[in-house]
XYZ file of C-alpha atoms in Angstrom:
611
model
C -73.072 -85.615 65.461
C -70.513 -83.046 66.897
C -68.951 -82.463 63.402
C -72.458 -82.157 61.889
C -73.279 -79.234 64.545
C -69.918 -77.656 63.336
C -71.163 -77.789 59.938
C -74.668 -76.407 60.629
C -72.841 -73.330 62.520
C -70.862 -72.559 59.536
C -73.861 -72.941 57.172
C -76.007 -70.729 58.963
C -73.144 -68.140 59.323
C -72.783 -68.442 55.519
C -76.374 -67.728 54.744
C -76.854 -64.873 57.044
C -73.834 -63.237 58.525
C -71.938 -61.957 55.616
C -74.149 -59.754 53.914
C -74.582 -57.906 57.325
C -70.976 -57.390 57.976
C -71.835 -57.465 61.548
C -69.039 -57.971 63.936
C -68.238 -61.717 65.000
C -66.054 -63.283 67.516
C -63.323 -65.971 66.708
C -61.620 -67.379 69.846
C -59.887 -70.699 70.921
C -61.864 -73.252 72.722
C -60.106 -76.269 74.422
C -60.716 -78.563 71.668
C -62.514 -76.437 68.966
C -62.366 -72.946 67.451
C -65.313 -70.931 68.410
C -67.096 -68.814 66.087
C -69.555 -66.715 68.119
C -68.893 -69.014 70.984
C -69.964 -72.154 68.940
C -67.577 -74.942 67.600
C -66.059 -74.072 64.180
C -63.993 -76.397 62.016
C -62.026 -74.650 59.555
C -61.885 -76.178 56.170
C -59.628 -74.017 54.149
C -57.656 -73.922 51.026
C -54.641 -71.709 50.058
C -55.184 -69.401 47.350
C -52.486 -66.617 46.362
C -54.141 -63.428 44.854
C -50.804 -62.634 42.619
C -50.915 -65.901 40.994
C -54.401 -65.315 39.712
C -55.623 -62.491 37.517
C -57.631 -60.331 39.680
C -60.628 -60.525 37.114
C -60.695 -64.205 38.143
C -60.584 -64.125 41.922
C -64.060 -64.389 42.248
C -64.452 -67.312 40.009
C -61.705 -69.191 41.962
C -63.600 -68.553 45.128
C -66.903 -69.913 43.817
C -64.938 -73.074 43.271
C -63.667 -73.070 46.650
C -67.127 -73.004 47.879
C -68.249 -75.684 45.654
C -65.675 -77.909 46.788
C -66.983 -77.386 50.217
C -64.385 -74.979 51.868
C -65.646 -72.309 54.280
C -62.223 -70.344 54.350
C -59.222 -69.537 51.987
C -55.535 -68.914 53.130
C -53.264 -66.562 51.452
C -49.590 -64.959 52.103
C -49.115 -61.327 51.629
C -45.919 -60.785 49.503
C -43.538 -57.818 50.842
C -41.628 -57.571 47.445
C -45.092 -56.870 45.447
C -46.147 -54.342 47.915
C -42.946 -52.339 48.277
C -40.915 -53.299 45.237
C -38.716 -50.442 45.736
C -37.657 -48.993 49.166
C -40.577 -46.636 50.412
C -42.758 -46.977 47.448
C -45.801 -49.269 48.384
C -48.176 -50.765 45.815
C -51.720 -52.020 46.574
C -53.183 -51.608 43.296
C -54.603 -53.720 40.879
C -53.543 -57.539 41.236
C -51.984 -56.276 44.430
C -55.266 -55.110 45.810
C -55.298 -57.539 48.754
C -57.921 -55.857 50.579
C -60.065 -56.230 47.655
C -59.288 -60.028 47.390
C -60.113 -60.393 51.052
C -63.454 -58.347 50.383
C -64.639 -60.601 47.656
C -64.016 -63.514 49.832
C -66.516 -62.152 52.261
C -68.980 -61.299 49.684
C -68.584 -65.047 48.561
C -69.170 -66.396 52.084
C -65.622 -67.395 52.711
C -63.597 -66.648 55.782
C -59.927 -65.756 55.091
C -56.663 -66.772 57.087
C -54.082 -64.020 56.542
C -50.340 -64.770 56.434
C -48.580 -61.488 56.021
C -45.078 -62.182 57.790
C -42.422 -60.650 55.691
C -41.017 -64.168 54.911
C -43.426 -66.373 53.084
C -41.349 -69.079 51.327
C -43.912 -69.953 48.865
C -41.763 -70.997 46.129
C -41.435 -67.061 45.545
C -38.726 -64.985 44.659
C -36.504 -64.445 47.854
C -39.320 -66.035 49.919
C -41.334 -62.609 49.404
C -38.503 -60.413 50.657
C -37.881 -57.251 48.321
C -34.400 -57.486 46.756
C -33.473 -54.050 47.824
C -33.069 -55.295 51.567
C -29.742 -56.719 50.310
C -28.613 -53.222 48.958
C -28.523 -52.133 52.763
C -25.002 -53.055 54.297
C -25.486 -55.190 57.159
C -29.161 -55.962 57.062
C -29.831 -59.570 57.988
C -33.390 -60.944 57.192
C -35.139 -63.016 59.731
C -33.267 -61.668 62.730
C -33.231 -58.865 65.303
C -30.928 -56.716 63.328
C -32.042 -53.136 63.684
C -32.100 -52.188 60.068
C -34.222 -55.250 59.229
C -36.630 -54.436 61.868
C -36.810 -51.137 60.967
C -38.014 -51.951 57.333
C -40.171 -54.724 58.406
C -42.092 -52.321 60.660
C -42.571 -49.981 58.001
C -44.029 -52.604 55.889
C -46.255 -54.481 58.321
C -47.807 -50.912 59.422
C -48.649 -50.502 55.774
C -50.245 -53.972 55.589
C -52.119 -53.278 58.561
C -53.601 -50.004 57.294
C -55.045 -52.226 54.348
C -56.120 -55.355 56.443
C -56.527 -55.039 59.912
C -59.927 -53.253 59.645
C -60.980 -56.437 57.797
C -60.697 -58.696 60.777
C -63.617 -60.687 62.063
C -63.718 -58.490 65.274
C -64.028 -55.287 63.147
C -66.566 -56.654 60.819
C -64.491 -58.435 58.368
C -63.819 -62.036 57.589
C -60.246 -62.633 58.563
C -60.371 -65.032 61.454
C -56.725 -65.675 62.102
C -53.378 -64.077 61.178
C -50.207 -65.960 61.245
C -46.954 -64.804 63.039
C -43.928 -65.449 60.916
C -43.801 -68.841 58.760
C -42.184 -71.939 59.762
C -39.672 -70.050 61.641
C -38.569 -73.342 63.316
C -37.151 -74.531 60.448
C -34.796 -71.670 60.328
C -33.999 -70.750 63.848
C -35.410 -70.762 67.530
C -35.094 -67.114 68.696
C -38.148 -66.662 70.847
C -37.190 -63.120 71.352
C -37.263 -62.577 67.489
C -40.724 -64.213 67.421
C -42.095 -62.035 70.145
C -41.063 -58.889 68.328
C -42.938 -60.307 65.362
C -45.996 -60.842 67.461
C -45.634 -56.890 68.982
C -45.018 -55.613 65.495
C -48.369 -57.366 64.355
C -50.219 -56.071 67.398
C -48.846 -52.454 66.645
C -50.158 -52.743 63.041
C -53.586 -53.339 64.283
C -53.578 -57.311 63.992
C -55.737 -57.665 67.426
C -57.402 -60.782 66.696
C -56.212 -64.219 66.794
C -52.513 -64.874 66.161
C -51.087 -68.227 65.450
C -47.616 -69.901 64.615
C -47.081 -72.628 61.870
C -44.173 -75.010 61.586
C -43.520 -78.748 60.251
C -44.014 -81.179 62.898
C -40.218 -81.565 63.733
C -39.926 -77.817 64.306
C -43.019 -76.942 66.272
C -41.020 -76.427 69.436
C -38.468 -74.101 68.080
C -41.179 -72.214 65.975
C -43.918 -71.555 68.537
C -44.322 -68.747 70.846
C -45.939 -69.251 74.091
C -49.449 -67.811 74.135
C -49.971 -68.332 70.363
C -51.764 -71.337 68.977
C -49.203 -73.774 67.366
C -50.461 -74.852 64.064
C -48.668 -77.934 62.242
C -47.655 -78.259 58.855
C -47.292 -81.536 56.690
C -48.895 -84.310 58.873
C -52.373 -85.520 58.945
C -52.376 -88.296 61.750
C -54.993 -86.906 64.202
C -53.314 -88.705 67.206
C -49.904 -87.102 66.344
C -51.347 -83.633 65.817
C -53.218 -83.609 68.952
C -50.107 -84.658 70.867
C -47.916 -82.124 69.445
C -50.163 -79.308 69.768
C -51.270 -80.374 73.587
C -47.562 -80.364 74.132
C -46.789 -76.860 73.167
C -50.157 -75.325 74.268
C -50.825 -76.187 77.795
C -52.465 -79.334 77.003
C -55.217 -77.993 74.868
C -56.226 -77.329 71.295
C -57.866 -76.402 68.911
C -56.142 -78.333 66.302
C -55.167 -77.128 62.962
C -53.138 -78.276 60.109
C -51.812 -75.014 58.565
C -50.371 -76.697 55.413
C -51.800 -80.211 54.356
C -49.935 -80.998 51.112
C -52.195 -82.775 48.307
C -48.932 -82.668 46.047
C -46.012 -80.576 45.375
C -44.525 -77.857 43.395
C -42.094 -78.196 40.158
C -38.599 -77.261 39.264
C -37.029 -76.969 35.995
C -35.497 -80.251 34.596
C -37.386 -82.723 36.895
C -40.572 -84.456 36.284
C -43.936 -82.708 37.243
C -45.139 -83.767 40.474
C -48.507 -85.599 40.816
C -50.093 -87.766 43.481
C -53.438 -89.551 42.950
C -56.426 -88.358 45.023
C -56.888 -91.780 46.247
C -53.738 -91.320 48.575
C -55.357 -88.470 50.259
C -59.093 -88.982 50.709
C -59.074 -91.581 53.488
C -56.512 -89.086 55.394
C -58.654 -86.048 54.896
C -61.767 -88.153 55.968
C -59.856 -89.058 59.247
C -58.975 -85.474 59.940
C -62.383 -84.015 59.334
C -63.994 -86.886 61.591
C -61.578 -86.145 64.485
C -62.801 -82.418 64.298
C -59.457 -81.029 63.231
C -59.331 -77.864 61.200
C -57.327 -77.983 57.905
C -55.763 -75.636 55.367
C -54.971 -77.413 51.921
C -51.674 -76.033 50.520
C -52.564 -75.453 47.591
C -56.251 -75.545 46.785
C -55.370 -73.739 43.705
C -51.763 -72.887 42.806
C -52.290 -70.796 39.659
C -49.194 -69.333 37.954
C -46.090 -67.526 39.041
C -45.438 -64.687 36.807
C -43.468 -61.458 36.489
C -39.827 -63.054 37.518
C -41.415 -64.091 40.895
C -40.441 -67.724 40.801
C -38.163 -68.906 43.767
C -35.395 -71.534 44.026
C -34.114 -74.160 46.489
C -30.562 -74.323 47.264
C -29.230 -77.002 49.844
C -25.718 -78.214 50.658
C -26.602 -81.918 49.424
C -28.593 -80.674 46.354
C -28.077 -78.259 43.446
C -29.734 -74.983 42.733
C -33.328 -75.687 42.043
C -35.197 -72.730 40.208
C -39.014 -73.454 40.283
C -41.249 -73.334 37.193
C -43.731 -70.532 36.276
C -46.537 -72.936 36.515
C -47.745 -73.452 40.230
C -50.145 -76.243 39.051
C -49.054 -78.004 42.125
C -51.352 -81.054 41.045
C -53.850 -79.158 43.343
C -57.589 -79.767 43.396
C -58.235 -76.776 41.134
C -55.648 -76.906 38.039
C -53.452 -74.126 36.872
C -56.426 -72.600 34.783
C -59.015 -72.908 37.655
C -60.699 -75.949 36.509
C -62.020 -78.961 38.449
C -59.689 -81.911 38.600
C -60.609 -85.541 39.755
C -58.711 -84.644 43.196
C -61.364 -81.668 43.477
C -64.244 -84.166 43.044
C -62.593 -86.963 45.506
C -62.163 -84.156 48.277
C -65.598 -82.770 47.623
C -66.857 -86.150 47.999
C -65.163 -86.287 51.565
C -66.250 -82.995 52.735
C -69.864 -83.738 51.636
C -69.826 -86.710 54.206
C -69.926 -83.936 57.022
C -72.694 -81.920 55.830
C -75.919 -81.793 57.979
C -78.688 -83.843 56.591
C -80.739 -82.336 53.979
C -77.913 -79.862 53.154
C -76.086 -79.981 49.886
C -72.740 -78.156 48.313
C -73.337 -75.489 45.464
C -73.265 -77.217 42.183
C -69.600 -77.319 40.491
C -69.281 -74.465 38.050
C -68.875 -75.456 34.503
C -65.503 -75.958 33.103
C -64.111 -73.029 31.186
C -63.534 -73.497 27.480
C -60.228 -73.363 25.850
C -59.141 -72.595 22.174
C -56.166 -73.421 20.052
C -54.334 -70.607 17.967
C -53.116 -71.791 14.504
C -49.254 -71.244 13.941
C -48.339 -67.696 13.412
C -45.072 -65.920 12.797
C -43.658 -63.130 14.694
C -43.133 -60.272 12.389
C -40.362 -58.283 14.054
C -37.138 -59.141 15.783
C -34.394 -57.154 17.369
C -31.196 -58.164 19.007
C -30.366 -57.195 22.380
C -26.866 -56.624 21.651
C -28.036 -53.913 19.140
C -30.193 -51.999 21.757
C -28.138 -51.403 24.591
C -29.126 -49.127 27.214
C -26.660 -46.921 28.974
C -23.816 -48.895 30.696
C -22.388 -48.757 34.339
C -18.515 -48.892 34.302
C -16.654 -50.657 36.984
C -13.392 -52.578 37.599
C -14.952 -55.411 38.998
C -18.176 -56.955 37.928
C -21.224 -55.605 39.898
C -24.108 -57.647 41.193
C -27.744 -56.882 40.116
C -28.300 -55.502 43.599
C -25.302 -53.159 43.337
C -26.521 -52.062 39.876
C -30.047 -51.199 41.513
C -31.731 -53.872 39.357
C -34.129 -56.196 40.927
C -34.812 -58.983 38.087
C -34.309 -60.022 34.811
C -30.839 -59.889 33.006
C -27.610 -58.060 32.810
C -25.067 -57.898 30.105
C -21.299 -58.104 31.562
C -18.870 -56.737 28.617
C -15.324 -56.307 28.455
C -12.266 -56.686 25.971
C -9.396 -59.131 26.714
C -6.321 -60.038 24.863
C -6.676 -63.074 22.451
C -4.600 -65.467 20.709
C -4.481 -68.177 23.312
C -6.572 -70.860 24.804
C -7.547 -70.751 28.494
C -10.242 -71.563 31.089
C -12.864 -68.881 31.737
C -14.027 -69.082 35.423
C -17.193 -67.184 36.798
C -16.762 -67.311 40.531
C -20.367 -67.720 42.073
C -22.344 -67.246 39.089
C -25.981 -66.807 39.729
C -27.523 -68.214 37.999
C -27.424 -68.777 34.031
C -24.808 -67.316 31.651
C -24.478 -67.053 27.926
C -20.860 -66.410 26.773
C -19.996 -64.738 23.856
C -16.795 -64.147 21.799
C -17.105 -61.268 19.335
C -20.878 -61.580 19.539
C -20.812 -65.499 18.722
C -21.976 -67.691 21.476
C -19.145 -69.867 22.850
C -20.977 -71.711 25.522
C -23.674 -71.576 28.187
C -23.106 -71.836 32.129
C -25.754 -73.329 34.239
C -25.785 -73.006 38.110
C -28.161 -75.973 38.377
C -25.485 -78.191 36.941
C -22.626 -76.632 38.980
C -21.247 -74.906 36.086
C -18.773 -72.066 36.442
C -16.120 -72.600 33.980
C -15.698 -72.941 30.291
C -12.761 -73.500 28.011
C -12.199 -71.093 25.156
C -9.748 -70.607 22.319
C -9.592 -66.947 21.551
C -8.931 -65.420 18.124
C -5.728 -63.147 17.787
C -6.180 -59.485 18.655
C -8.553 -57.743 21.068
C -11.494 -59.704 21.846
C -14.798 -58.742 22.844
C -16.131 -60.852 25.796
C -19.964 -60.709 26.705
C -21.666 -62.542 29.534
C -25.417 -62.265 29.468
C -26.542 -63.449 32.941
C -30.057 -64.307 34.014
C -31.397 -64.149 37.585
C -33.333 -67.540 37.731
C -35.082 -66.823 41.044
C -33.658 -65.901 44.468
C -33.500 -68.728 47.128
C -36.722 -69.162 48.997
C -36.068 -71.239 51.938
C -33.116 -72.053 54.335
C -29.827 -70.441 55.418
C -29.190 -69.482 51.888
C -31.608 -66.579 52.105
C -28.421 -64.805 53.338
C -26.552 -65.397 50.270
C -29.020 -64.332 47.575
C -27.325 -61.711 45.321
C -27.548 -62.111 41.750
C -25.398 -61.754 38.606
C -21.581 -62.566 38.549
C -21.225 -62.005 42.303
C -17.318 -62.308 42.853
C -14.976 -62.396 39.919
C -14.147 -63.374 36.299
C -10.682 -65.192 35.532
C -9.268 -66.304 32.035
C -6.418 -68.469 31.975
C -5.718 -67.622 35.619
C -5.914 -63.823 35.512
C -8.612 -61.669 36.515
C -10.637 -59.916 34.192
C -11.274 -56.200 34.912
C -12.806 -53.112 33.192
C -16.446 -54.164 32.915
C -19.355 -52.379 31.125
C -22.581 -53.409 32.543
C -26.130 -53.061 30.774
C -29.200 -53.886 32.608
C -32.168 -55.583 31.060
C -34.899 -55.838 33.737
C -37.590 -56.406 31.472
C -40.377 -55.124 33.992
C -42.325 -54.883 30.688
C -42.185 -55.856 27.199
C -40.495 -52.728 25.850
C -36.780 -51.760 25.467
C -35.422 -48.459 26.727
C -33.078 -47.914 23.774
C -34.402 -47.810 20.306
C -32.977 -48.671 17.019
C -33.664 -49.789 13.478
C -30.845 -52.212 13.246
C -31.797 -55.875 12.353
C -31.160 -58.926 14.590
C -27.757 -60.329 14.064
C -25.468 -63.036 15.488
C -26.826 -65.660 17.885
C -27.607 -63.335 20.999
C -30.882 -62.780 22.780
C -33.500 -61.457 20.634
C -36.862 -59.629 21.394
C -39.556 -60.538 18.838
C -42.988 -59.250 18.486
C -46.060 -60.392 16.653
C -49.675 -60.835 16.892
C -52.721 -63.237 16.466
C -56.460 -62.925 16.199
C -59.221 -64.645 17.701
C -63.053 -64.156 17.362
C -63.863 -66.055 20.582
C -62.247 -65.362 23.898
C -61.077 -68.348 26.020
C -58.106 -69.923 27.947
C -55.317 -71.110 25.653
C -51.847 -72.342 26.180
C -48.727 -71.128 24.103
C -46.683 -74.085 23.117
C -43.087 -73.250 23.712
C -41.481 -76.760 23.121
C -39.725 -75.670 19.794
C -38.381 -72.351 21.516
C -35.352 -72.562 23.778
C -35.629 -70.421 26.858
C -37.022 -67.081 27.672
C -40.003 -65.032 28.750
C -43.479 -64.291 26.903
C -45.889 -61.260 27.279
C -49.539 -61.208 26.031
C -51.113 -57.751 25.735
C -48.527 -56.399 27.941
C -49.003 -59.215 30.536
C -45.956 -61.172 31.590
C -46.899 -64.842 31.405
C -43.830 -66.198 32.870
C -40.728 -67.922 31.706
C -40.525 -70.895 29.426
C -37.544 -73.296 28.919
C -37.576 -76.555 26.858
C -35.862 -78.835 29.156
C -39.316 -78.932 30.863
C -41.294 -80.226 32.435
C -43.425 -77.317 31.563
C -43.729 -76.840 27.906
C -46.840 -74.314 27.775
C -47.569 -70.995 29.136
C -51.247 -70.577 30.452
C -52.783 -67.750 28.885
C -56.067 -66.496 30.872
C -59.019 -65.378 28.918
C -59.026 -62.356 31.018
C -55.860 -61.146 29.290
C -57.169 -61.818 25.789
C -59.572 -59.829 23.556
C -61.614 -60.397 20.286
C -59.509 -59.450 17.379
C -55.945 -58.621 17.469
C -53.835 -59.805 20.496
C -50.041 -58.603 20.845
C -47.261 -61.260 21.545
C -43.641 -60.454 22.655
C -41.281 -63.253 23.194
C -37.673 -62.739 24.702
C -35.833 -65.628 23.457
C -32.134 -66.418 24.733
C -30.730 -69.259 22.994
C -32.593 -70.056 19.775
C -32.704 -66.634 17.638
C -33.779 -68.307 14.654
C -37.134 -69.531 16.072
C -40.072 -67.529 14.880
C -43.061 -69.530 14.721
C -45.423 -69.647 17.817
C -48.888 -71.577 18.174
C -51.238 -72.008 21.054
C -53.203 -75.178 22.008
C -56.127 -76.064 24.051
C -54.489 -77.826 27.090
C -51.357 -77.519 29.095
C -48.170 -79.689 28.566
C -46.506 -79.836 32.322
C -44.771 -83.203 32.329
C -42.524 -83.355 29.269
C -38.454 -83.300 29.847
C -36.120 -83.287 26.981
C -32.556 -82.619 26.333
C -32.077 -79.027 24.551
C -29.533 -78.867 22.236
C -28.158 -75.374 21.883
C -24.924 -75.983 19.929
């Protein structure tokens, strides 16, 4: 009966309060959250605004309502909003305030997670790359430079979002301080500085922390609600919260995982809904609030994928698809997991009430094979180089993402071992513009045996940033490129020219009419025509490794090793008639045929022959 009353309060709110934008209260009771002094159970799903085209935000939120959610959660991503020091961007797909307002219009509360560190399988855990250019700056610490930059950022976020809190007439009901900090350290002073900065930025509503069960004690700050991640045993949740919150609730699972994310070279992660429905049922029956991570994953585009790295495991860069085997798939369509979870949630509706009907699945189309009509080799369109005795990192070059070509001349006529000390992360090695080998950090590769022809030899090393580490102590060791030195036959190689290819868009800064030659990276362009606009999936399984743009929109990375073989193309970025395609291909320069299919391929691994 108690749970029915909670849902009735939520339903009444949805029907009347949102349109009026009246001020409401949201507080902690001893056992329940209190919305306008009445018990309220949060049933939330995580949905990240940059992983969904802005034009589709509302559709995804309607799906959230149809599954029975009353709240959505989202991180705020520092590296999107301050991509370069002092230059803030809250426009277009970065318009987080608009995202929150649309949620309010759709009758959804919002849980905001704006801490500078987000993890989220996101590049550098959300930190902007340029923090690493400030000597001595240490992220997630009380170091003065870091706190100064953090403060500037959070004040800007506060300008955008603090007015949208529930106590100011908006729909943001809670704001998270830091993110799983107990998994990283246990400095309560640092946590309190976070809390104070949030308050200074205008976040004067309900603040909370979240940590995995084992780390709650280290990551919790007295006076804030300790939310728990990764467990769904009601008794254990209540015990953990009570132990860290003066014997009181309410009880909130801040991250409940219906599946997991993917990284290159490993199988797609899936878990049947049946493994979770009983657990969801028990949590809701116990009156515990929950946030599903993820409700809808979407796609990680624009070089924003992160990576994991631990002492006991290799470097693991994450795929562009963030499908997550979530209730709503990468394209925003309903899965069996969605239906199963909806059925559980429906059990707790008041008698006579029902959920909105599930919106119809979006159609998808195939595109017949077409040939890319133009091709240029990157070696023929080099921008102005930076010269230095030693190789410089991306950060030292002032480059955020993408690729850097390192070029020098060495004496030939001998055989030896080329070693790249601390390569980050993937290198194509060329001798006189002919590919001699590939080095892959995932495989702990950093040496290559070369037999050089006589005379002066041009050595090119084309290096890709495959994503900065987003979790753990290696956040502090995240510079990209050739980060230390290069040796050949035991002698250090010096006198480098470095050419930056950040590919912030699909255009090159240098122009030439030279044709493609050799087997180096190429940029190819073409087009296709459609009479019906609908979702589609570029099938990249015949290609090697690279990036694709459609009508100027970065779709993300592809890599034939899998498990992801397709790139999702949202209908919102297509148009009737001609659509422009650009492909950056690193290792198969002769490939030029492209096609699209009407469904995704996310679980196909294969060995890539690049010899």
